[in-house]
Coordinates of C-alpha atoms and ligand atoms in Angstrom, one line a residue:
X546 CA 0.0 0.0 0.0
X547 CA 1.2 3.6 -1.1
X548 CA 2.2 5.9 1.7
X549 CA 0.9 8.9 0.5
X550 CA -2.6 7.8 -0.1
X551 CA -5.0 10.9 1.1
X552 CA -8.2 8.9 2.2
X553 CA -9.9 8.7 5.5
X554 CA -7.5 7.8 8.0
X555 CA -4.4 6.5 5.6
X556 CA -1.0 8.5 6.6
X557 CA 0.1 11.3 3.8
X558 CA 3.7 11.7 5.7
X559 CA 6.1 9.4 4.2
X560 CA 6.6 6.0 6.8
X561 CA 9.7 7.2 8.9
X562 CA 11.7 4.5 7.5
X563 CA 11.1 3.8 3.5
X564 CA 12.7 0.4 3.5
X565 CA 9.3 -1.5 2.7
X566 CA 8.9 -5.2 1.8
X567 CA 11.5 -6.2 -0.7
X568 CA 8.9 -7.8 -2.3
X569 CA 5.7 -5.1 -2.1
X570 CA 2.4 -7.5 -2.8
X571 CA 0.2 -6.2 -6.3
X572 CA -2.5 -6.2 -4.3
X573 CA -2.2 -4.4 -1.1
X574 CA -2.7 -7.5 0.6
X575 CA -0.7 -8.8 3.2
X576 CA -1.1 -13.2 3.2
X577 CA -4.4 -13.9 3.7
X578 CA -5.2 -10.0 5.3
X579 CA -6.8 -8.5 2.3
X580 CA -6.3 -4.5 1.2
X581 CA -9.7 -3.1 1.6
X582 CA -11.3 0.1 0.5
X583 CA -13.8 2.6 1.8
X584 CA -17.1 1.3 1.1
X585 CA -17.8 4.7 -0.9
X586 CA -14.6 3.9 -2.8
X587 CA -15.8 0.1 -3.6
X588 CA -17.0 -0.5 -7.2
X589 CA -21.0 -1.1 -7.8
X590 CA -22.5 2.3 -8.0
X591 CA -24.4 1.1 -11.6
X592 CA -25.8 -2.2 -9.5
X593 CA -27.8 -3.1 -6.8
X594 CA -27.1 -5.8 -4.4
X595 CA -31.2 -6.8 -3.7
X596 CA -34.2 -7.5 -5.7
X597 CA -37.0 -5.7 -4.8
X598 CA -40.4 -4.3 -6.4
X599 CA -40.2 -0.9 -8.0
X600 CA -41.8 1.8 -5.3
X601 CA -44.6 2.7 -6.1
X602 CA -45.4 6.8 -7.5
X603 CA -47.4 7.9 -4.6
X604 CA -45.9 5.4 -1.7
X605 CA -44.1 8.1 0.2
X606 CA -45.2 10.6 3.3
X607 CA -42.3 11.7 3.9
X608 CA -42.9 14.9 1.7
X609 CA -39.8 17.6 2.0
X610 CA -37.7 15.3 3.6
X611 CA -37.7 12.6 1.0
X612 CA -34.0 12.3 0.0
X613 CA -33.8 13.8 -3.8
X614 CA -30.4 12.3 -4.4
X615 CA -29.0 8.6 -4.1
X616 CA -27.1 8.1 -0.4
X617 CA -23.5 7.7 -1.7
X618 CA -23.4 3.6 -1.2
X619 CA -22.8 0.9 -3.7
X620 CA -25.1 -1.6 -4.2
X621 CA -23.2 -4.4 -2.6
X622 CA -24.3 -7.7 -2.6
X623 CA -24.6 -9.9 0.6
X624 CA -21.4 -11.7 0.0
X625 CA -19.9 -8.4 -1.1
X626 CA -21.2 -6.3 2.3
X627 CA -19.9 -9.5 4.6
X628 CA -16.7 -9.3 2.8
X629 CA -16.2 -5.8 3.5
X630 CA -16.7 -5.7 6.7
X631 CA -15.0 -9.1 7.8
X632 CA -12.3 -7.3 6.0
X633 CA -12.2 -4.2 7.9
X634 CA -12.8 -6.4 10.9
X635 CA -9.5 -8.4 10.2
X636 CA -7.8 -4.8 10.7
X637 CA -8.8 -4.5 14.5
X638 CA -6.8 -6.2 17.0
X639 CA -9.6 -8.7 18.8
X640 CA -9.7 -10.0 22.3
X641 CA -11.0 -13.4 20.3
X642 CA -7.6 -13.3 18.2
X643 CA -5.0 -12.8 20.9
X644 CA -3.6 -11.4 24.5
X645 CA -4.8 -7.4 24.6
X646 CA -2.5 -6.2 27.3
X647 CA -2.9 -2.9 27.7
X648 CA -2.5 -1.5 31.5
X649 CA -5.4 0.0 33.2
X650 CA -8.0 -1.7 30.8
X651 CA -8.1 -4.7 31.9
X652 CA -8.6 -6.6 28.8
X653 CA -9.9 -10.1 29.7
X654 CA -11.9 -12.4 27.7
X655 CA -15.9 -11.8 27.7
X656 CA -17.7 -15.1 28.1
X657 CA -19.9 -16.4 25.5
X658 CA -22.6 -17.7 28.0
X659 CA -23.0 -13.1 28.9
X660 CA -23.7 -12.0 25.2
X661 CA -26.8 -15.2 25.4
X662 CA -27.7 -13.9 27.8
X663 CA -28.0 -10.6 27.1
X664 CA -29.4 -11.3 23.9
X665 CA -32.6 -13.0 25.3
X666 CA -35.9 -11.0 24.2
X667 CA -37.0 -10.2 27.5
X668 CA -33.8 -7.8 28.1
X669 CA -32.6 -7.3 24.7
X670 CA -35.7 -6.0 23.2
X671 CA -37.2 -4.0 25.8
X672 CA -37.4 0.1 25.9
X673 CA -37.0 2.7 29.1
X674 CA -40.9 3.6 28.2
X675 CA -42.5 0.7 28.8
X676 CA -45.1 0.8 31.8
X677 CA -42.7 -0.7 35.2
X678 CA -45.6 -3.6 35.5
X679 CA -44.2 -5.5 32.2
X680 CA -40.3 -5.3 32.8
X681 CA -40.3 -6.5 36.4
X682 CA -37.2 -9.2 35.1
X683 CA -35.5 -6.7 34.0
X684 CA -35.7 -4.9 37.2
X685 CA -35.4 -7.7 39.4
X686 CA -32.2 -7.9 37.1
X687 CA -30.5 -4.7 38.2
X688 CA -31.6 -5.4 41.9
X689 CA -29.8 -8.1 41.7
X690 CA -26.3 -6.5 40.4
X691 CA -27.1 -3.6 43.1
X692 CA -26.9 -6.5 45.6
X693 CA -23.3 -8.2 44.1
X694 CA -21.7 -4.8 44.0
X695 CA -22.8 -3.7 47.2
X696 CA -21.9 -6.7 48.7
X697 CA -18.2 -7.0 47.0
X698 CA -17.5 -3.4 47.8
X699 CA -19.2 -3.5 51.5
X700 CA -21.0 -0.2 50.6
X701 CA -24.5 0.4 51.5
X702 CA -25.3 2.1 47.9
X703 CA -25.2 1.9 44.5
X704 CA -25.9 4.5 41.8
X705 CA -25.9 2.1 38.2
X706 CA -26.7 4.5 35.7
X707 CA -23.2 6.1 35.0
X708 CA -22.2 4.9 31.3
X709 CA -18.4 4.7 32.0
X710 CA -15.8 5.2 34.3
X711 CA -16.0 8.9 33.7
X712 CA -18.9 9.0 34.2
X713 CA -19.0 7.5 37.1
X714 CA -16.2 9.8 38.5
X715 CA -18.9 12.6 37.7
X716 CA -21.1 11.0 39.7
X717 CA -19.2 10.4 42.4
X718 CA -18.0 14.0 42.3
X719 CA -21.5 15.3 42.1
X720 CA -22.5 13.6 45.2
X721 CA -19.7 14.9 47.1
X722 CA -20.4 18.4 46.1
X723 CA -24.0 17.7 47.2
X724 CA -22.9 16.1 50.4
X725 CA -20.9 19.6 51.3
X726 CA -23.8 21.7 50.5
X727 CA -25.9 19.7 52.4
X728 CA -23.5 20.8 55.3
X729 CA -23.1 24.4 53.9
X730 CA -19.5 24.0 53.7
X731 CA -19.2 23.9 49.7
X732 CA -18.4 27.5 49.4
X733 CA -15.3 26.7 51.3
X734 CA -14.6 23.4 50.0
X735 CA -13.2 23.8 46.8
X736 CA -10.3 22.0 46.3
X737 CA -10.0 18.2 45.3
X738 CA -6.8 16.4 45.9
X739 CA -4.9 14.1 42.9
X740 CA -2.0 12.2 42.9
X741 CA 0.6 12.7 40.0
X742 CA 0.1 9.4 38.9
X743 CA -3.5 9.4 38.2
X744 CA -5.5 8.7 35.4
X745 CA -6.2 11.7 32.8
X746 CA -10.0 11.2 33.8
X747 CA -9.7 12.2 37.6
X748 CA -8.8 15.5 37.2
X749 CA -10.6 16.3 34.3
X750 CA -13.7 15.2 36.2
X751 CA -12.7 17.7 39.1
X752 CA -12.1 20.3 37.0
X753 CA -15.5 19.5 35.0
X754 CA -17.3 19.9 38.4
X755 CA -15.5 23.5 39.2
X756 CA -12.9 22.2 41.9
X757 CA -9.3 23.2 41.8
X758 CA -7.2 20.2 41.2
X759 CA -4.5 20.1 43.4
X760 CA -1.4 17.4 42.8
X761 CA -0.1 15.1 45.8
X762 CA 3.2 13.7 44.9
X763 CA 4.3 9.6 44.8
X764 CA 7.0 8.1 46.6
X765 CA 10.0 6.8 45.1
X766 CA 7.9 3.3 45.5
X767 CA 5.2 4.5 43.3
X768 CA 2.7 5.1 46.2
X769 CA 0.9 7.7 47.5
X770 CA 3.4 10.4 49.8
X771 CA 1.1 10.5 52.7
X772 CA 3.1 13.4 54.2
X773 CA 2.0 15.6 51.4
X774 CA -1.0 14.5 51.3
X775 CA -1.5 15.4 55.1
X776 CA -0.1 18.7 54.7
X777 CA -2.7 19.8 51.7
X778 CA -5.8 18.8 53.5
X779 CA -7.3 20.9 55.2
X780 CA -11.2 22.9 55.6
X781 CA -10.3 23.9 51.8
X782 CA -10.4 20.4 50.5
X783 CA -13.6 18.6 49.3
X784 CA -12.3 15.6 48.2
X785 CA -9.2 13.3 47.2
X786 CA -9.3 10.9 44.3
X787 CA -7.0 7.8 44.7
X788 CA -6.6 4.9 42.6
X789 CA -6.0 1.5 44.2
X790 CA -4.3 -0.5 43.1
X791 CA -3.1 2.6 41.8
X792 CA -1.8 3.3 38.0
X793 CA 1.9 1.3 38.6
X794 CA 0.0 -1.5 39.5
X795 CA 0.7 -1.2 43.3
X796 CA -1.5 -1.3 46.3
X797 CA -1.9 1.7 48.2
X798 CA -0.3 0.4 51.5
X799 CA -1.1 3.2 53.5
X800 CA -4.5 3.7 52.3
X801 CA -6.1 3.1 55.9
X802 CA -4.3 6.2 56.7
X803 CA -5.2 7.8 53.6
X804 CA -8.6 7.3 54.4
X805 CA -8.4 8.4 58.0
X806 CA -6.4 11.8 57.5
X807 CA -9.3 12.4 54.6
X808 CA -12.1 12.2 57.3
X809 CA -10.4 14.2 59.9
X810 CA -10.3 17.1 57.6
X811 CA -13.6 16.7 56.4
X812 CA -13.2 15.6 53.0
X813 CA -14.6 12.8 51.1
X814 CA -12.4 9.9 49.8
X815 CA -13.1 9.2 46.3
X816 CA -11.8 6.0 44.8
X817 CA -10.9 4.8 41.6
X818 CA -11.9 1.5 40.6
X819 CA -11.2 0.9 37.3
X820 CA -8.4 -1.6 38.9
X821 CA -11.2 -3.5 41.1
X822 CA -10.3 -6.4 39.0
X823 CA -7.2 -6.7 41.1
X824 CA -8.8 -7.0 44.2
X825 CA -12.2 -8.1 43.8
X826 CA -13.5 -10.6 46.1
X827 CA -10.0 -10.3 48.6
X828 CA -10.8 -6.5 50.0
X829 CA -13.9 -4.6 50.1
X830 CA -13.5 -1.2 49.3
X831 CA -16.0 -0.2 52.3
X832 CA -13.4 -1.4 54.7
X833 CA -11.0 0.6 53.2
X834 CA -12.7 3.6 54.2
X835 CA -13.8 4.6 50.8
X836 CA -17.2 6.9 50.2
X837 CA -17.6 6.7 46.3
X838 CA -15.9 4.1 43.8
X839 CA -16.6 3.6 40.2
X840 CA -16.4 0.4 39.3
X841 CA -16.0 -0.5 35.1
X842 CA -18.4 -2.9 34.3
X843 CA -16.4 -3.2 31.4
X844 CA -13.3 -3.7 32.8
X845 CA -13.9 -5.9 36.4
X846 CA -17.1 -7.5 34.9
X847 CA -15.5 -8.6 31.9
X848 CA -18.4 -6.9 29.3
X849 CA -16.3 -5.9 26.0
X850 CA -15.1 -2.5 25.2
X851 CA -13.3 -0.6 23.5
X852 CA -13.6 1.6 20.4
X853 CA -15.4 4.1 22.5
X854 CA -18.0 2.0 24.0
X855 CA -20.3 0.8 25.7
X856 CA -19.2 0.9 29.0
X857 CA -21.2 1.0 32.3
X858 CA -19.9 2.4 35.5
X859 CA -21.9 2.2 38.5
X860 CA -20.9 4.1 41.9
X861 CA -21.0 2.4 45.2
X862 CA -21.4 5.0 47.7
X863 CA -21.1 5.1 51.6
X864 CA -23.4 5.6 54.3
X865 CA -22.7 9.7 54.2
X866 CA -23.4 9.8 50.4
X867 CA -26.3 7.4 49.8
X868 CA -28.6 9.8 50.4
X869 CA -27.3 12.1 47.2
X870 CA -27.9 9.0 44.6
X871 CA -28.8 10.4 41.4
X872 CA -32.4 8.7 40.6
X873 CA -33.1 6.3 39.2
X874 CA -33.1 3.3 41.0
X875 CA -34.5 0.3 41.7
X876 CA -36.4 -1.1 45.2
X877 CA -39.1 -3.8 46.1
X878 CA -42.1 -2.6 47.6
X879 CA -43.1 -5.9 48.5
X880 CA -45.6 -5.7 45.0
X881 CA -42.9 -5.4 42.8
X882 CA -40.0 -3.7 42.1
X883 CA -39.9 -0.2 40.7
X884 CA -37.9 2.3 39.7
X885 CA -37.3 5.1 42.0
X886 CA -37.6 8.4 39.7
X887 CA -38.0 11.7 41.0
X888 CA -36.6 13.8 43.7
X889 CA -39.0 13.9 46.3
X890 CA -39.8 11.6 49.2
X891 CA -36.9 8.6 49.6
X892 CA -35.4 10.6 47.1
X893 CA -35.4 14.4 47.9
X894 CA -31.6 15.1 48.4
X895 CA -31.0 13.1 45.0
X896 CA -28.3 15.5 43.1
X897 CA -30.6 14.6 40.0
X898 CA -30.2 12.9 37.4
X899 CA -27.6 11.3 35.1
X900 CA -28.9 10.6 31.9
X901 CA -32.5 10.0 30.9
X902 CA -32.9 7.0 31.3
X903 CA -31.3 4.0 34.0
X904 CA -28.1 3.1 32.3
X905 CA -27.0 0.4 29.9
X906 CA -29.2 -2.4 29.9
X907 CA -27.5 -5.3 28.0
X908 CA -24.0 -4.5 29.9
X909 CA -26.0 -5.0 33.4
X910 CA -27.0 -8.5 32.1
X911 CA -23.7 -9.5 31.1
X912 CA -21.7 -8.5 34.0
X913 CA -24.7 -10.0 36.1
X914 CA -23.8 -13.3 34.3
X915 CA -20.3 -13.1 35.0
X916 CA -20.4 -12.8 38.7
X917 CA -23.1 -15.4 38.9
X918 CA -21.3 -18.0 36.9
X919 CA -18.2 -17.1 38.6
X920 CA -20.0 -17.0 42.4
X921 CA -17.5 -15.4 44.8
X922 CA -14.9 -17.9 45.3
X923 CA -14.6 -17.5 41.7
X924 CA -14.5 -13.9 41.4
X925 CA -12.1 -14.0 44.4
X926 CA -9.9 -16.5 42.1
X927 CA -10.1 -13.9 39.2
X928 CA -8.2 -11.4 41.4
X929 CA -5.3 -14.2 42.3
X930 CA -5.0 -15.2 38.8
X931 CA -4.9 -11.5 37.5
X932 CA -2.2 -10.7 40.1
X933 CA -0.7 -14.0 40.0
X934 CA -0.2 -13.6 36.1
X935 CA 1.3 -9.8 36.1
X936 CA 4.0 -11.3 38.6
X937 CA 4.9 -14.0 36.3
X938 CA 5.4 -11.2 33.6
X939 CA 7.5 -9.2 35.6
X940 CA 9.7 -11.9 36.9
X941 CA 10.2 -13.2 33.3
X942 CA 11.1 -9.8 31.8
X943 CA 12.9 -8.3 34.8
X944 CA 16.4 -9.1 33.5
X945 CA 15.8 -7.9 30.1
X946 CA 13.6 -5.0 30.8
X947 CA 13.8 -2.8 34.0
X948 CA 10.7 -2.9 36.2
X949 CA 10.0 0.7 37.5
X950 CA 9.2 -0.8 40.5
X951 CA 11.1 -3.5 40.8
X952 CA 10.9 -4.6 44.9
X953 CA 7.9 -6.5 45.9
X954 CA 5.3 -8.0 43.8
X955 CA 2.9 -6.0 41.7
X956 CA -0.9 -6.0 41.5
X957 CA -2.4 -6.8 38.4
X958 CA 0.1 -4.8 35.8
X959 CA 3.7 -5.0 35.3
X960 CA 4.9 -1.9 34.7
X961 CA 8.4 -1.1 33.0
X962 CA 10.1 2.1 32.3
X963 CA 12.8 3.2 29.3
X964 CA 16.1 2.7 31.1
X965 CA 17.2 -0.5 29.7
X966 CA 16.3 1.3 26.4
X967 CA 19.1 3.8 27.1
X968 CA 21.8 4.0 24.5
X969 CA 19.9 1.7 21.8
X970 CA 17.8 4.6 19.7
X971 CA 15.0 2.4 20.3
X972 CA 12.3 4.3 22.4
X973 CA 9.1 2.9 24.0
X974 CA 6.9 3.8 20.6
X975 CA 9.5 1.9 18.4
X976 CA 9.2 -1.2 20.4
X977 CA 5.6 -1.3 20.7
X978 CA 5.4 -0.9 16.9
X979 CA 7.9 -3.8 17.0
X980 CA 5.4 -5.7 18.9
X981 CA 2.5 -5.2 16.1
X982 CA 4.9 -7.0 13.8
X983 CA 5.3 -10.4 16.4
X984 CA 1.5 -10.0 16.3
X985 CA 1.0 -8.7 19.4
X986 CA -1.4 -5.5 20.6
X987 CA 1.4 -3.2 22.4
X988 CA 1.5 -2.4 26.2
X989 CA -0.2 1.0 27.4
X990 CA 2.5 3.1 26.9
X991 CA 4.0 6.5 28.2
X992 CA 1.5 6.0 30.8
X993 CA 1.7 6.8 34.1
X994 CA 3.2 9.5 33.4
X995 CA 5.0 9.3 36.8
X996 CA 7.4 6.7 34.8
X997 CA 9.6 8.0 32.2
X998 CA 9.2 6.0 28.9
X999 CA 6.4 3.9 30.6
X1000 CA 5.5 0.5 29.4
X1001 CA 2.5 -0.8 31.5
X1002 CA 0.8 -4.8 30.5
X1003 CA -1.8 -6.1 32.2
X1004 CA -2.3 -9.8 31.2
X1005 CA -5.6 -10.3 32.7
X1006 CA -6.4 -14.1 34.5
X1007 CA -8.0 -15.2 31.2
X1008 CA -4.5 -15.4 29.9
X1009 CA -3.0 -19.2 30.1
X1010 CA 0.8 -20.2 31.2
X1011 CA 1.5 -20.7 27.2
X1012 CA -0.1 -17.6 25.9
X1013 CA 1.4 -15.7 28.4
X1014 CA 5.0 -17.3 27.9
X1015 CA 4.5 -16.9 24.2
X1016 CA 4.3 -13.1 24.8
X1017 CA 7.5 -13.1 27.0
X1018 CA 9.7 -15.3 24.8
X1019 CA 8.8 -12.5 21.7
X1020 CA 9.3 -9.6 24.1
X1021 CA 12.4 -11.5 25.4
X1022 CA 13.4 -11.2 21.3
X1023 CA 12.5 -8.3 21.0
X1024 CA 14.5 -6.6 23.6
X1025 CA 18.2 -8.5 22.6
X1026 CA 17.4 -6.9 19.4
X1027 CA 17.6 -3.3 20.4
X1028 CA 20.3 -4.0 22.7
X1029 CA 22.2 -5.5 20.1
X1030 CA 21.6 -2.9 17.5
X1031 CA 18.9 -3.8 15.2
X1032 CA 17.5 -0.3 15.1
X1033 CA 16.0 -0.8 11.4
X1034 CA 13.6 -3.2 12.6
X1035 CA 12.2 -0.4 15.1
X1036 CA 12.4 3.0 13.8
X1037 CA 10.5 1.4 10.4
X1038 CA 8.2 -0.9 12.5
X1039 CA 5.5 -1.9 11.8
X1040 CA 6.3 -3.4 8.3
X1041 CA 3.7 -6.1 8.6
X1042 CA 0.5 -4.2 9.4
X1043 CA -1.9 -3.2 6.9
X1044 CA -0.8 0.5 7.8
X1045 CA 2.3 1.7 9.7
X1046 CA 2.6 4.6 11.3
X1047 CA 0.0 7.1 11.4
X1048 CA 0.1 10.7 12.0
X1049 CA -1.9 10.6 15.2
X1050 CA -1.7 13.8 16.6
X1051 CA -2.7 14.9 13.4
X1052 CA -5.3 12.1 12.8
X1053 CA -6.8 13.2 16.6
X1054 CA -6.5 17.4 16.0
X1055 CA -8.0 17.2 12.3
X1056 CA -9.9 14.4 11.9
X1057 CA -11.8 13.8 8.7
X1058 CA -15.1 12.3 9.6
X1059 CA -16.9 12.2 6.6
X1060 CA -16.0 11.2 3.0
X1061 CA -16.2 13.4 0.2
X1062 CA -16.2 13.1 -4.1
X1063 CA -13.2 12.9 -4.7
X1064 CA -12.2 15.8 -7.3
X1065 CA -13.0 14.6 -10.8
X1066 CA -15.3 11.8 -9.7
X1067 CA -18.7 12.0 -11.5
X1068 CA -20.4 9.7 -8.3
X1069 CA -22.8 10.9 -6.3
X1070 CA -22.0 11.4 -3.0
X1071 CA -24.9 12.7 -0.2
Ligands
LIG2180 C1 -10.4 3.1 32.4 C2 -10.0 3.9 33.5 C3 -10.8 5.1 33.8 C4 -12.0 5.6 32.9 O1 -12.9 4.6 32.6 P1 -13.8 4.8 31.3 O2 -14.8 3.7 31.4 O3 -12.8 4.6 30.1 O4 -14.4 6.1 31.3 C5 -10.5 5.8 35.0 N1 -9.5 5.5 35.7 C6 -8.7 4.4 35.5 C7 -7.5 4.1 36.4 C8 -8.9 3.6 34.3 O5 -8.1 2.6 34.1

C-alpha cells in the first residue's frame, strides 16, 4: 500500500523508514489480510445488491424530507457487504484473536454464556418507556447486580446508571459536592486532591465539576506520599481521588491512613476503581474507608469494550453519600419492584439525574452473568490469577527490561520504564510498533506519566501459562534486538501491518469524519 494515499484515516507523511517489503504485494494484501477500500470507494454504484419491487409513484409521506439524491453507497451484494466488513474487521486487533494487554483496561476475555444472555428477548428488546408492571425481570435484574456490588464493595449504595468510568467519576463528584452543600461547607470546599500518577480522567472530572485540582506527589515506591498529602488537607479540600491498586499496578499500602487523614479534615475519599479487577473478592473497598468508587463494568465484569463504547460504571457509595444518589433506582415494595424516579420523598436530596434513562441495559446483564457463573470464590480466584499472572510477567522480563518498580510484587500490571532502552535509539513507541509486527497489541504506553518512557501490560487471569509465555519469549526477542543494535527493525516498524505509522496527533486534532467526491469523480455522494 502507497504511503501517501489521502483517504480517511491513511497516513500522507512518508513512513519514517522507507525500506518497505523487498517484495511489495500487487495487491495491497498482506497473506491472507486483504487490502480493503472505503465502502464509498468500492465499485458497484451502476448495481444493486437486492431485488426488490419498484416503489410505487405515490408510496411516500415523507414529503420535503424525502431524499432527492441517491445516499452515496454501492449496491453491494450480501457476499460483497460480509466481505467488506470481515475485511475491515480483520484490521482490528480482537480480544478473540490474541492477548490485549494494555494497562489500566483490563482486557480479559468476555464469556460467550453473557452475550446469550444478554441477547434474550425479555432484556434485549425492551425500551425505558414501557409501563414498570411489564419489565419487572429486567428490574429484578439490576436489583440483583445492586446486591453483588454492594456486597463486593461492602458499601450500603449503589448509583448504576453512569455509562463509563468517567462517568462514574462525575457521579461520584457530584454527590460529594451535594454532600458539602448539604453541610453548607461547599463554598469553602473547593479543592479536590490528585496524585501525579492518576489517570487523565480524575482530574478532568474535578475540573469539570469547578474544583481546583491540586497534585499530591508519589514516593519513590510508586505510592501515594502521605506526608503531602497530610499537609494539603485541610477545611479547603472537598475531596481526594486515589486509585487502588493505583496506576503502577501497586497497592496503596497506606490507604487506611489515607482514608483516616481524609475524614479528619472533612473531606470525602473518592476511589478509583477501574483496577477493582485486582482485588475483587480479597478486600472490600467499604473497609478501606472509601465513600464513592466507580467500578467498570467493562473492565472488572468482563463486558467488551473498546472503540469508544459501551461501558457501564456504577458508583458504590457510603453511608454519608447514599442519600445524594442520582435517581433512578431500583427497590421492592413488596408488590414489585420499581424504579425510584424523581426527587421527592426517599429521594429528595438526590443530586438529579444522570442521563434519561437507568443506564446500559445489555452490559448489566452480562456483567450480572459473570459474577453469577463465577460465584464469589470465583470472582475472588479472578483477582489471584490477574495478580498472579502480572508477577509471572515481571519476573520473566525483569532481567531484560527494567521494572520501574522492581521490589515487591505488583498487582495486576507489570509496569516497566525506558532505562534499559538507554543508548539503543529504540524508544518505548518503536518497540511497541515492533510488537504489532510479532502480532502482538502493544503495552499501554508513556503511561503513568510518573514513569519516564512507561510500558505498562496487564495480562488479565484469562491469559493461560503458554499464551502468556508466548508473549515473554517475543518480548524477550524483542528486547536483545535493540540491545544488540537492530534499530531498522524499530524505527520502520511496523512493516507487517496493513498501515504503519500514522500521524496521530494529526489524525486526533483534524480528523476527517466524513467522505467526500473525490475531485473529478462523476459519483454521487450525499
Ligand atoms: C479506564 C479507567 C478510567 C476511565 O474509565 P472509562 O470507562 O474509560 O471512562 C478511569 N481510571 C482508570 C484508572 C482507568 O483505568
Amino acid at each position: 500500500m502507497s504511503s501517501t494515499m489521502n483517504t480517511v484515516g491513511r497516513p500522507t507523511a512518508p513512513n519514517p523508514v522507507d525500506h518497505d517489503y523487498k517484495h511489495p504485494t500487487l495487491t495491497g494484501g498482506r497473506g491472507l489480510l486483504q487490502d480493503e477500500k472505503l465502502i464509498f470507494e468500492l465499485d458497484g454504484w451502476d448495481k444493486t445488491g437486492v431485488d426488490l419491487p419498484e416503489p410505487s409513484a405515490d408510496g411516500s409521506d415523507l414529503g420535503d424530507l424525502a431524499r432527492a439524491a441517491p445516499i452515496g453507497l454501492p449496491g453491494l451484494s450480501e457476499p460483497e457487504a460480509m466481505r467488506h466488513y470481515v475485511r475491515l474487521s480483520q484490521k482490528n486487533h480482537a480480544i478473540d484473536l490474541a492477548l490485549y494487554p494494555l494497562g489500566s483496561c483490563t482486557m480479559k476475555h468476555n464469556p460467550r454464556l453473557n452475550e446469550k444472555m444478554a441477547r434474550i428477548p425479555g432484556f434485549s428488546d425492551i425500551h425505558p418507556l414501557q409501563p414498570q408492571s411489564t419489565v419487572q425481570g429486567a428490574l429484578e435484574l439490576m436489583d440483583q447486580l445492586a446486591h453483588w456490588l454492594k456486597t463486593l464493595t461492602g458499601m450500603p449504595a449503589v448509583a448504576l446508571s453512569p455509562k463509563a468510568g468517567a462517568h462514574g467519576e462525575l457521579c461520584g463528584l457530584m454527590a460529594i459536592r451535594a454532600a458539602h452543600q448539604a453541610k453548607g461547607e461547599h463554598t469553602q470546599r473547593r479543592k479536590v486532591l490528585v496524585p501525579t500518577s492518576a489517570h487523565g480522567t480524575n482530574p478532568a472530572t474535578a475540573a469539570f465539576v469547578g474544583y481546583q485540582v491540586v497534585e499530591v506527589a508519589q514516593t519513590d515506591d510508586g505510592r501515594v506520599d502521605v506526608a503531602d498529602l497530610a499537609a494539603k488537607l485541610g477545611p479547603d479540600v472537598a475531596a481526594i481521588m486515589v486509585t487502588n491498586p493505583n496506576t503502577c499496578g501497586l497497592f496503596e499500602r497506606d490507604i487506611l491512613e489515607i482514608s483516616r487523614l481524609t475524614h479528619e479534615a472533612g473531606a470525602y475519599f473518592y476511589c478509583d476503581g477501574a483496577n477493582f479487577n485486582a482485588i475483587v473478592g480479597r478486600v472490600r473497598p467499604g473497609d478501606l474507608g472509601v465513600d464513592a468508587m466507580h467500578i467498570n463494568l467493562h473492565k472488572t465484569f468482563s463486558t467488551p469494550h473498546g472503540g469508544g463504547g459501551p461501558g457501564a460504571g456504577p458508583v458504590v457509595l457510603s453511608e454519608a453519600l447514599a442519600p445524594f444518589a442520582p435517581a433512578p433506582w431500583v427497590v421492592d415494595d413488596g408488590k414489585g419492584f420499581k424504579l425510584v424516579e424523581f426527587e421527592e420523598g426517599e429521594a429528595d436530596q438526590a443530586f438529579g439525574r444522570l442521563c434519561a434513562f437507568h443506564g446500559q441495559m445489555g452490559m448489566y446483564v452480562r456483567a450480572l452473568s459473570y459474577m453469577m457463573s463465577h460465584g464469589s470464590d470465583g470472582l475472588r480466584q479472578v483477582a489471584e490469577d490477574a495478580v498472579l499472572n502480572a508477577n509471572y510477567i515481571k519476573a520473566r522480563l525483569s532481567d531484560v527490561m527494567s521494572a520501574a518498580f522492581p521490589d515487591g510484587p505488583c498487582m495486576h500490571e507489570a509496569l516497566f520504564d525506558d532505562e534499559w532502552l538507554k543508548g539503543t535509539e529504540v524508544t518505548t513507541l518503536d518497540f511497541a510498533k515492533a510488537m504489532i509486527d510479532e502480532g502482538f497489541h502493544p503495552m499501554t504506553m508513556y503511561f503513568p506519566l510518573v514513569v519516564h518512557g512507561a510500558m505498562l501490560i496487564e495480562p488479565t487471569e484469562t491469559e493461560s501459562k503458554q499464551e502468556l509465555d508466548r508473549f515473554i519469549e517475543a518480548l524477550r526477542a524483542l528486547a536483545g534486538a535493540a540491545k544488540a543494535g537492530d534499530v531498522e527493525r524499530f524505527k520502520g516498524a511496523p512493516f507487517h501491518a496493513p498501515l504503519r505509522r500514522l500521524d496521530e496527533t494529526r489524525a486526533a486534532r483534524a480528523p476527517r469524519l466524513r467522505w467526500t467526491v473525490p475531485e473529478g469523480s462523476n459519483r454521487a455522494a450525499e
